[in-house]
CSV table of C-alpha atoms in Angstrom, one decimal:
chain,number,residue,atom,x,y,z
A,1,UNK,CA,130.1,98.5,90.1
A,2,UNK,CA,132.4,98.0,89.6
A,3,UNK,CA,134.5,97.7,92.1
A,4,UNK,CA,133.6,98.3,95.8
A,5,UNK,CA,136.1,101.6,95.9
A,6,UNK,CA,134.9,103.0,91.9
A,7,UNK,CA,131.0,104.7,91.9
A,8,UNK,CA,128.6,103.4,89.2
A,9,UNK,CA,128.2,104.4,86.1
A,10,UNK,CA,124.6,106.1,85.5
A,11,UNK,CA,123.5,106.0,82.0
A,12,UNK,CA,119.1,107.0,81.5
A,13,UNK,CA,117.6,105.1,79.1
A,14,UNK,CA,116.4,107.2,76.8
A,15,UNK,CA,114.2,104.9,75.2
A,16,UNK,CA,112.5,104.1,77.7
A,17,UNK,CA,112.0,107.1,79.8
A,18,UNK,CA,110.5,108.8,76.2
A,19,UNK,CA,107.9,105.4,76.7
A,20,UNK,CA,107.3,106.5,80.4
A,21,UNK,CA,106.7,109.9,79.1
A,22,UNK,CA,104.0,108.7,77.6
A,23,UNK,CA,101.9,109.3,81.1
A,24,UNK,CA,102.7,112.8,81.4
A,25,UNK,CA,102.2,113.1,77.2
A,26,UNK,CA,98.0,112.7,78.0
A,27,UNK,CA,98.2,114.3,81.7
A,28,UNK,CA,99.4,117.3,79.7
A,29,UNK,CA,97.6,117.2,76.8
A,30,UNK,CA,94.0,117.3,78.8
A,31,UNK,CA,95.2,119.9,80.9
A,32,UNK,CA,95.4,122.4,77.6
A,33,UNK,CA,92.4,121.7,76.8
A,34,UNK,CA,90.9,122.0,79.7
A,35,UNK,CA,92.5,124.9,80.4
A,36,UNK,CA,92.5,126.7,77.6
A,37,UNK,CA,88.9,126.1,77.4
A,38,UNK,CA,87.1,125.2,80.1
A,39,UNK,CA,87.1,129.6,82.6
A,40,UNK,CA,86.2,131.0,78.7
A,41,UNK,CA,83.2,128.7,78.3
A,42,UNK,CA,82.1,129.2,82.5
A,43,UNK,CA,82.4,133.0,81.8
A,44,UNK,CA,80.5,132.5,78.8
A,45,UNK,CA,78.3,130.3,80.3
A,46,UNK,CA,77.5,132.6,83.9
A,47,UNK,CA,77.7,135.9,82.3
A,48,UNK,CA,74.2,134.8,80.0
A,49,UNK,CA,73.1,133.2,83.2
A,50,UNK,CA,74.0,135.4,86.2
A,51,UNK,CA,72.9,138.4,83.3
A,52,UNK,CA,75.6,140.1,83.7
A,53,UNK,CA,76.7,142.6,80.6
A,54,UNK,CA,80.8,142.8,81.5
A,55,UNK,CA,82.4,139.4,81.7
A,56,UNK,CA,84.6,141.0,84.9
A,57,UNK,CA,81.9,140.3,87.3
A,58,UNK,CA,81.4,135.8,87.3
A,59,UNK,CA,85.8,135.8,87.3
A,60,UNK,CA,85.2,135.1,91.1
A,61,UNK,CA,82.5,132.6,90.5
A,62,UNK,CA,84.9,131.8,87.5
A,63,UNK,CA,87.8,131.4,90.1
A,64,UNK,CA,85.6,129.4,92.4
A,65,UNK,CA,84.5,127.1,90.7
A,66,UNK,CA,87.7,126.0,89.3
A,67,UNK,CA,89.5,125.9,92.6
A,68,UNK,CA,87.4,123.2,93.5
A,69,UNK,CA,88.0,121.4,91.7
A,70,UNK,CA,91.9,121.7,92.5
A,71,UNK,CA,91.1,120.9,96.4
A,72,UNK,CA,89.1,118.0,95.4
A,73,UNK,CA,93.0,117.5,93.9
A,74,UNK,CA,95.4,118.8,96.4
A,75,UNK,CA,93.5,115.8,99.2
A,76,UNK,CA,93.9,112.8,96.7
A,77,UNK,CA,97.4,113.7,95.2
A,78,UNK,CA,98.6,112.9,98.9
A,79,UNK,CA,95.6,110.0,99.1
A,80,UNK,CA,96.8,108.1,95.9
A,81,UNK,CA,100.4,108.4,96.0
A,82,UNK,CA,100.6,106.6,99.2
A,83,UNK,CA,98.3,103.8,98.1
A,84,UNK,CA,100.2,103.7,95.5
A,85,UNK,CA,103.6,103.0,96.9
A,86,UNK,CA,101.8,99.9,99.5
A,87,UNK,CA,99.7,98.6,96.0
A,88,UNK,CA,101.4,95.5,95.1
A,89,UNK,CA,99.5,94.3,91.6
A,90,UNK,CA,101.1,91.6,88.9
A,91,UNK,CA,100.5,94.6,87.0
A,92,UNK,CA,103.1,96.7,88.9
A,93,UNK,CA,102.2,99.3,91.4
A,94,UNK,CA,101.3,102.4,89.9
A,95,UNK,CA,99.6,101.2,86.8
A,96,UNK,CA,96.1,99.8,88.0
A,97,UNK,CA,95.4,103.6,88.6
A,98,UNK,CA,97.0,104.8,85.8
A,99,UNK,CA,94.7,102.9,83.6
A,100,UNK,CA,91.6,103.1,85.6
A,101,UNK,CA,92.3,107.1,85.9
A,102,UNK,CA,92.8,107.9,82.2
A,103,UNK,CA,89.7,105.4,81.1
A,104,UNK,CA,87.6,106.9,83.4
A,105,UNK,CA,88.5,111.2,82.3
A,106,UNK,CA,88.8,110.3,79.1
A,107,UNK,CA,85.3,109.1,79.8
A,108,UNK,CA,83.6,112.2,81.3
A,109,UNK,CA,85.4,115.1,79.2
A,110,UNK,CA,84.3,115.4,76.4
A,111,UNK,CA,81.0,116.2,77.7
A,112,UNK,CA,82.4,119.2,79.4
A,113,UNK,CA,81.6,121.3,76.4
A,114,UNK,CA,78.4,119.4,75.3
A,115,UNK,CA,76.6,120.7,79.1
A,116,UNK,CA,78.1,123.8,78.3
A,117,UNK,CA,76.5,123.6,74.8
A,118,UNK,CA,73.0,123.5,75.8
A,119,UNK,CA,73.5,125.4,78.9
A,120,UNK,CA,73.2,122.8,81.5
A,121,UNK,CA,75.5,124.5,84.4
A,122,UNK,CA,75.6,121.6,86.7
A,123,UNK,CA,76.2,119.1,84.8
A,124,UNK,CA,79.6,120.7,83.3
A,125,UNK,CA,80.9,121.8,86.8
A,126,UNK,CA,80.7,118.2,87.7
A,127,UNK,CA,82.1,116.8,84.8
A,128,UNK,CA,85.2,119.0,85.5
A,129,UNK,CA,85.3,117.5,88.8
A,130,UNK,CA,84.8,113.7,87.3
A,131,UNK,CA,87.5,114.5,85.3
A,132,UNK,CA,89.8,115.9,88.0
A,133,UNK,CA,89.2,113.3,90.0
A,134,UNK,CA,89.9,110.8,88.6
A,135,UNK,CA,93.2,112.6,86.6
A,136,UNK,CA,94.6,113.1,90.0
A,137,UNK,CA,94.2,109.1,90.9
A,138,UNK,CA,95.9,109.0,87.3
A,139,UNK,CA,98.8,112.1,87.7
A,140,UNK,CA,100.5,110.9,90.9
A,141,UNK,CA,101.0,107.6,90.2
A,142,UNK,CA,102.0,108.3,86.2
A,143,UNK,CA,104.6,111.0,87.4
A,144,UNK,CA,106.0,108.7,90.2
A,145,UNK,CA,106.9,106.0,88.0
A,146,UNK,CA,110.2,107.7,86.7
A,147,UNK,CA,111.8,108.1,89.7
A,148,UNK,CA,110.2,104.2,90.4
A,149,UNK,CA,113.1,103.1,87.7
A,150,UNK,CA,115.6,105.3,87.5
A,151,UNK,CA,118.7,106.2,89.4
A,152,UNK,CA,118.9,109.3,91.8
A,153,UNK,CA,121.4,111.1,89.4
A,154,UNK,CA,120.0,110.8,85.7
A,155,UNK,CA,116.8,111.7,87.8
A,156,UNK,CA,116.2,116.0,86.2
A,157,UNK,CA,117.5,114.1,82.9
A,158,UNK,CA,115.3,111.7,82.6
A,159,UNK,CA,112.1,114.9,84.2
A,160,UNK,CA,113.4,116.2,81.0
A,161,UNK,CA,112.4,113.9,78.8
A,162,UNK,CA,108.6,113.2,80.7
A,163,UNK,CA,108.1,116.7,80.6
A,164,UNK,CA,108.6,117.3,76.8
A,165,UNK,CA,106.5,114.0,76.2
A,166,UNK,CA,104.3,115.9,78.1
A,167,UNK,CA,104.4,119.1,76.1
A,168,UNK,CA,103.9,117.4,73.0
A,169,UNK,CA,100.7,116.6,74.3
A,170,UNK,CA,100.1,120.0,75.2
A,171,UNK,CA,101.1,121.2,71.4
A,172,UNK,CA,98.5,118.2,70.1
A,173,UNK,CA,95.6,120.4,71.8
A,174,UNK,CA,96.8,123.9,71.3
A,175,UNK,CA,97.6,123.1,67.3
A,176,UNK,CA,93.5,121.6,67.5
A,177,UNK,CA,92.3,124.5,68.9
A,178,UNK,CA,93.6,127.0,66.1
A,179,UNK,CA,92.6,125.0,63.3
A,180,UNK,CA,89.1,125.1,64.7
A,181,UNK,CA,89.2,128.8,66.2
A,182,UNK,CA,89.8,130.2,62.7
A,183,UNK,CA,87.7,128.0,60.9
A,184,UNK,CA,85.1,129.8,62.7
A,185,UNK,CA,84.5,131.6,66.0
A,186,UNK,CA,81.5,129.9,68.2
A,187,UNK,CA,81.4,132.5,70.9
A,188,UNK,CA,80.8,135.5,68.6
A,189,UNK,CA,78.0,134.1,67.0
A,190,UNK,CA,74.5,133.6,68.5
A,191,UNK,CA,74.0,130.6,70.7
A,192,UNK,CA,71.2,129.4,68.5
A,193,UNK,CA,73.6,129.7,65.3
A,194,UNK,CA,76.6,127.7,67.7
A,195,UNK,CA,78.0,124.7,66.0
A,196,UNK,CA,78.5,121.9,68.7
A,197,UNK,CA,81.1,120.4,67.2
A,198,UNK,CA,83.9,123.3,67.6
A,199,UNK,CA,84.7,122.8,71.1
A,200,UNK,CA,83.2,119.5,71.6
A,201,UNK,CA,86.2,118.5,69.1
A,202,UNK,CA,89.3,119.2,71.2
A,203,UNK,CA,87.8,117.2,73.6
A,204,UNK,CA,87.5,113.6,71.6
A,205,UNK,CA,90.3,113.9,70.3
A,206,UNK,CA,92.3,114.7,74.4
A,207,UNK,CA,90.6,112.1,74.9
A,208,UNK,CA,90.8,110.1,72.0
A,209,UNK,CA,95.0,110.3,72.4
A,210,UNK,CA,94.9,110.0,76.1
A,211,UNK,CA,93.8,106.7,75.7
A,212,UNK,CA,95.8,105.9,73.8
A,213,UNK,CA,98.5,107.0,75.4
A,214,UNK,CA,98.0,104.2,78.4
A,215,UNK,CA,97.6,101.9,76.3
A,216,UNK,CA,101.3,102.5,74.7
A,217,UNK,CA,102.6,103.1,78.5
A,218,UNK,CA,101.1,99.5,79.5
A,219,UNK,CA,102.2,97.3,76.7
A,220,UNK,CA,106.4,98.5,76.5
A,221,UNK,CA,106.4,99.5,81.1
A,222,UNK,CA,107.0,95.9,82.9
A,223,UNK,CA,106.5,97.4,86.1
A,224,UNK,CA,107.6,94.4,88.5
A,225,UNK,CA,110.4,93.4,86.1
A,226,UNK,CA,112.2,96.5,85.7
A,227,UNK,CA,112.1,97.0,89.1
A,228,UNK,CA,114.0,93.6,89.9
A,229,UNK,CA,116.5,94.5,87.0
A,230,UNK,CA,117.4,98.2,88.2
A,231,UNK,CA,117.9,96.6,92.0
A,232,UNK,CA,121.2,97.3,92.2
A,233,UNK,CA,121.7,101.1,89.7
A,234,UNK,CA,119.0,102.5,92.3
A,235,UNK,CA,120.2,101.3,95.6
A,236,UNK,CA,123.7,103.0,94.4
A,237,UNK,CA,121.2,106.0,93.5
A,238,UNK,CA,120.2,106.0,96.8
A,239,UNK,CA,124.1,106.6,97.7
A,240,UNK,CA,125.2,109.5,95.7
A,241,UNK,CA,121.6,111.6,96.3
A,242,UNK,CA,122.0,114.6,95.9
A,243,UNK,CA,121.2,115.3,99.4
A,244,UNK,CA,122.5,116.9,103.0
A,245,UNK,CA,122.1,114.2,104.6
A,246,UNK,CA,121.4,109.9,103.7
A,247,UNK,CA,117.5,109.4,103.8
A,248,UNK,CA,117.1,106.4,106.5
A,249,UNK,CA,113.9,105.6,106.6
A,250,UNK,CA,114.2,104.2,110.2
A,251,UNK,CA,114.8,107.2,111.0
A,252,UNK,CA,113.4,110.9,111.3
A,253,UNK,CA,114.2,112.6,108.9
A,254,UNK,CA,117.2,115.1,109.1
A,255,UNK,CA,116.5,119.4,110.1
A,256,UNK,CA,118.8,119.4,107.2
A,257,UNK,CA,116.4,117.6,104.8
A,258,UNK,CA,113.0,119.0,105.9
A,259,UNK,CA,114.5,122.9,105.5
A,260,UNK,CA,114.9,121.6,101.9
A,261,UNK,CA,112.3,119.9,100.9
A,262,UNK,CA,110.0,122.9,103.8
A,263,UNK,CA,112.3,125.4,101.3
A,264,UNK,CA,110.9,123.5,98.0
A,265,UNK,CA,107.9,123.4,99.0
A,266,UNK,CA,107.3,126.9,99.4
A,267,UNK,CA,109.0,128.1,96.5
A,268,UNK,CA,106.9,125.9,94.7
A,269,UNK,CA,103.5,126.9,95.7
A,270,UNK,CA,104.6,130.6,95.2
A,271,UNK,CA,105.2,130.0,91.6
A,272,UNK,CA,102.6,128.2,91.1
A,273,UNK,CA,100.4,131.2,92.3
A,274,UNK,CA,102.2,133.0,89.4
A,275,UNK,CA,102.3,130.6,86.8
A,276,UNK,CA,98.8,128.7,87.1
A,277,UNK,CA,97.0,132.5,87.1
A,278,UNK,CA,98.1,132.5,83.9
A,279,UNK,CA,96.9,129.8,82.4
A,280,UNK,CA,93.7,130.3,84.1
A,281,UNK,CA,93.7,133.7,82.6
A,282,UNK,CA,95.1,133.7,79.7
A,283,UNK,CA,92.9,133.5,76.9
A,284,UNK,CA,90.3,136.0,79.0
A,285,UNK,CA,93.2,138.6,78.9
A,286,UNK,CA,93.7,138.1,75.3
A,287,UNK,CA,90.1,138.6,74.9
A,288,UNK,CA,88.8,141.3,76.6
A,289,UNK,CA,92.3,143.1,78.4
A,290,UNK,CA,94.1,143.2,75.1
A,291,UNK,CA,90.5,143.3,72.8
A,292,UNK,CA,92.1,141.0,70.3
A,293,UNK,CA,91.5,137.5,69.0
A,294,UNK,CA,91.7,134.3,70.7
A,295,UNK,CA,93.0,132.3,68.1
A,296,UNK,CA,96.4,134.2,69.0
A,297,UNK,CA,96.1,132.4,73.0
A,298,UNK,CA,97.1,128.9,70.7
A,299,UNK,CA,99.9,131.0,69.1
A,300,UNK,CA,101.3,132.1,72.2
A,301,UNK,CA,101.4,128.8,73.6
A,302,UNK,CA,102.8,127.2,70.9
A,303,UNK,CA,106.3,129.9,71.2
A,304,UNK,CA,106.1,129.2,74.4
A,305,UNK,CA,106.2,125.8,74.5
A,306,UNK,CA,109.1,125.0,72.1
A,307,UNK,CA,111.3,127.1,73.7
A,308,UNK,CA,109.7,125.4,76.9
A,309,UNK,CA,111.2,122.0,74.8
A,310,UNK,CA,114.5,123.2,74.9
A,311,UNK,CA,114.3,124.4,78.6
A,312,UNK,CA,113.6,120.9,79.6
A,313,UNK,CA,115.9,119.0,77.0
A,314,UNK,CA,119.2,121.3,78.5
A,315,UNK,CA,117.8,121.7,81.9
A,316,UNK,CA,119.6,118.2,82.7
A,317,UNK,CA,123.5,119.4,81.2
A,318,UNK,CA,122.8,122.7,83.1
A,319,UNK,CA,122.1,121.0,86.3
A,320,UNK,CA,124.7,119.0,86.0
A,321,UNK,CA,126.8,121.6,85.6
A,322,UNK,CA,126.3,124.8,88.2
A,323,UNK,CA,123.6,122.0,90.5
A,324,UNK,CA,120.2,122.1,90.6
A,325,UNK,CA,119.7,124.6,93.0
A,326,UNK,CA,121.2,127.0,90.0
A,327,UNK,CA,119.2,125.6,87.7
A,328,UNK,CA,115.9,125.9,89.4
A,329,UNK,CA,116.6,129.6,91.0
A,330,UNK,CA,118.3,130.8,87.1
A,331,UNK,CA,114.7,130.0,85.7
A,332,UNK,CA,112.8,131.7,88.4
A,333,UNK,CA,114.4,134.9,87.4
A,334,UNK,CA,113.6,134.5,83.6
A,335,UNK,CA,110.9,134.4,85.0
A,336,UNK,CA,110.5,137.3,87.0
A,337,UNK,CA,112.3,139.0,83.9
A,338,UNK,CA,108.7,137.9,81.0
A,339,UNK,CA,106.8,139.1,84.2
A,340,UNK,CA,108.5,142.8,84.4
A,341,UNK,CA,107.5,142.9,80.5
A,342,UNK,CA,103.7,141.3,80.5
A,343,UNK,CA,103.2,144.7,83.3
A,344,UNK,CA,104.1,147.0,80.9
A,345,UNK,CA,101.5,145.9,77.9
A,346,UNK,CA,98.5,148.5,77.1
A,347,UNK,CA,95.4,147.0,77.4
A,348,UNK,CA,91.7,148.4,76.6
A,349,UNK,CA,88.2,148.9,78.2
A,350,UNK,CA,84.7,147.7,77.2
A,351,UNK,CA,84.2,150.8,75.2
A,352,UNK,CA,87.1,148.6,72.2
A,353,UNK,CA,85.2,146.6,70.4
A,354,UNK,CA,86.4,142.2,71.0
A,355,UNK,CA,88.4,140.9,68.6
A,356,UNK,CA,89.4,144.4,66.5
A,357,UNK,CA,93.3,144.6,68.2
A,358,UNK,CA,96.2,142.4,66.6
A,359,UNK,CA,97.6,140.7,69.5
A,360,UNK,CA,100.8,142.7,70.7
A,361,UNK,CA,104.2,140.5,69.3
A,362,UNK,CA,105.8,141.1,72.7
A,363,UNK,CA,103.7,138.5,74.0
A,364,UNK,CA,105.1,136.2,72.1
A,365,UNK,CA,109.2,137.1,73.6
A,366,UNK,CA,107.3,136.7,77.0
A,367,UNK,CA,106.1,134.2,76.4
A,368,UNK,CA,109.5,132.5,75.9
A,369,UNK,CA,111.4,133.1,78.3
A,370,UNK,CA,109.0,132.3,81.0
A,371,UNK,CA,108.4,129.2,78.6
A,372,UNK,CA,112.3,128.4,78.4
A,373,UNK,CA,112.2,129.8,82.2
A,374,UNK,CA,110.0,127.8,84.0
A,375,UNK,CA,111.5,124.1,82.2
A,376,UNK,CA,114.8,124.8,83.7
A,377,UNK,CA,112.6,125.2,87.4
A,378,UNK,CA,110.2,122.0,86.5
A,379,UNK,CA,113.1,120.0,85.1
A,380,UNK,CA,115.1,120.0,88.3
A,381,UNK,CA,112.2,120.6,91.3
A,382,UNK,CA,110.4,117.2,90.7
A,383,UNK,CA,113.8,115.8,91.0
A,384,UNK,CA,115.1,117.5,94.4
A,385,UNK,CA,112.1,116.3,96.5
A,386,UNK,CA,112.3,112.5,95.6
A,387,UNK,CA,115.6,112.7,96.4
A,388,UNK,CA,114.5,113.1,99.4
A,389,UNK,CA,112.9,110.0,100.6
A,390,UNK,CA,113.8,106.8,99.5
A,391,UNK,CA,112.1,104.1,96.4
A,392,UNK,CA,109.1,102.9,99.2
A,393,UNK,CA,107.9,106.6,99.5
A,394,UNK,CA,108.3,108.0,95.8
A,395,UNK,CA,104.7,108.1,95.4
A,396,UNK,CA,103.9,109.9,99.0
A,397,UNK,CA,107.4,112.6,97.9
A,398,UNK,CA,105.3,112.8,95.0
A,399,UNK,CA,102.0,113.8,95.8
A,400,UNK,CA,104.3,116.6,98.4
A,401,UNK,CA,104.8,118.1,95.6
A,402,UNK,CA,101.9,118.3,93.8
A,403,UNK,CA,99.9,119.3,97.0
A,404,UNK,CA,101.7,122.8,97.3
A,405,UNK,CA,101.9,122.6,93.2
A,406,UNK,CA,97.1,122.0,93.5
A,407,UNK,CA,97.5,124.5,96.6
A,408,UNK,CA,98.5,127.2,94.4
A,409,UNK,CA,96.1,126.6,91.7
A,410,UNK,CA,93.0,126.0,94.1
A,411,UNK,CA,93.6,129.3,95.6
A,412,UNK,CA,95.0,132.1,92.9
A,413,UNK,CA,91.9,130.8,90.8
A,414,UNK,CA,89.5,132.5,93.3
A,415,UNK,CA,92.3,135.4,94.5
A,416,UNK,CA,93.1,137.0,91.1
A,417,UNK,CA,88.6,136.0,90.4
A,418,UNK,CA,88.1,137.9,93.5
A,419,UNK,CA,90.9,141.0,92.8
A,420,UNK,CA,89.2,140.8,89.0
A,421,UNK,CA,85.6,141.2,90.0
A,422,UNK,CA,86.9,143.8,92.9
A,423,UNK,CA,88.6,145.8,90.4
A,424,UNK,CA,87.0,145.6,87.5
A,425,UNK,CA,90.9,146.1,85.8
A,426,UNK,CA,92.6,142.8,83.6
A,427,UNK,CA,95.8,145.2,85.0
A,428,UNK,CA,95.6,143.1,87.9
A,429,UNK,CA,96.5,140.2,86.1
A,430,UNK,CA,100.1,140.9,85.6
A,431,UNK,CA,101.4,143.2,88.6
A,432,UNK,CA,99.7,139.9,90.4
A,433,UNK,CA,102.1,137.2,88.9
A,434,UNK,CA,105.2,139.9,89.0
A,435,UNK,CA,104.8,139.5,93.1
A,436,UNK,CA,104.6,135.7,93.8
A,437,UNK,CA,107.1,135.1,91.0
A,438,UNK,CA,109.7,137.6,92.8
A,439,UNK,CA,108.3,136.2,95.8
A,440,UNK,CA,109.6,132.3,95.1
A,441,UNK,CA,112.8,133.2,93.4
A,442,UNK,CA,113.7,134.7,96.5
A,443,UNK,CA,112.4,131.8,98.9
A,444,UNK,CA,114.4,129.2,96.5
A,445,UNK,CA,117.9,131.1,96.6
A,446,UNK,CA,117.5,132.0,100.0
A,447,UNK,CA,116.9,128.9,101.8
A,448,UNK,CA,117.8,125.7,99.2
A,449,UNK,CA,121.8,125.1,98.8
A,450,UNK,CA,122.5,123.7,96.4
A,451,UNK,CA,124.1,120.5,97.1
A,452,UNK,CA,125.7,118.5,94.4
A,453,UNK,CA,126.5,114.7,94.6
A,454,UNK,CA,129.3,113.6,95.1
A,455,UNK,CA,131.0,110.4,93.8
A,456,UNK,CA,128.9,110.1,91.0
A,457,UNK,CA,129.7,109.9,87.6
A,458,UNK,CA,127.2,109.7,84.8
A,459,UNK,CA,127.9,108.9,81.7
A,460,UNK,CA,128.5,111.1,78.9
A,461,UNK,CA,128.4,111.3,75.2
A,462,UNK,CA,127.8,108.1,72.4
A,463,UNK,CA,128.1,106.0,75.6
A,464,UNK,CA,124.9,108.4,77.2
A,465,UNK,CA,122.3,107.2,74.3
A,466,UNK,CA,122.2,103.4,75.0
A,467,UNK,CA,120.3,100.7,76.5
A,468,UNK,CA,116.9,99.4,74.9
A,469,UNK,CA,116.2,97.4,77.3
């Protein structure tokens, strides 16, 4: 510190944060391929196995299978978070979990389309489970690594960079998916005529890039060394956190901080009930409800991803001006607007041929609005949760954050799948999403307080771009 009365100026190390972002790059790369392909592959193989003529009849089972993986993750995320908090190794407390989780996931991932192609449901589902379990070993420690070595007052900006790197990973998967889906319609031809490489290549490339991203992280980020070098700065950041009461590991969590934590987690559960519903069923919605080419979904994801990157890079600036709470609330309100528009788009029944309709242009508007909105939400919400704990419990509180989101991702595929199967009406999807995102906006805005850090002076301008250590 400059002296006993002047606050420390916090400067975000952009280079180091960018390198930490390679962990999230691998996570969203795999996640994008997984979410884009697995529900559709499950729909196709289950419909064939069960002799169903209407794809909505198997959506309840697709939802259950997707949710079972998330249920395992719900249990494992807090476990790996706690374990990594207590782990001490020469390469750090997070890195062993990141490396093992990455390599096992990367090894199992390409076998998902392999078993699908050869009509083996059990093998396909088993590989999906292995990938999800080991990704949870990787995900919690990888996300906790950023707040481990970033002072509290600049974590929102750091999280924006981390999320931007993650979206670059998702963009890699999406661009690859567009190229392959345009080269040949895999699901549109007879089973005997299908080319396995059309669906195998995205999974193989995702696995390769995951391994490369983990190796970049391992060789550039020295956990133990950085934690020691930044000890004084991290301690200063603890004293200037944007929370109601100071964190004390020797005392129970204060009532005000508990209310704030539970308010954030409850709202997070609700917004993931909406967002995961779109992520899980978007491809099927485009194919079966809009009767459009599924390659259009990839273009939508790119449009939303670009908007999200803009959101990630501006969220920290917005939060500095109006506070993290109102930044998140603004993002949720934008998402509400997007889902209202989605509810107005007409859908078509089974009497209309698949791939016969063009993708409605308004979907690009929807994805851009919701992409920017959810970026504001995700950039600020995670720092708000880990703000409520000390450096000794970052893994544990990261586990809380992801337990909330994974709870929603466990419930929503089953619930929405049952609604779709029961009603046979694809318009259930947008109204379902509107209900949950509206509830989330109300809960967050009413329950969570807007607390700004006091006596914090973050470095601005050219000086803020420094820090090459």
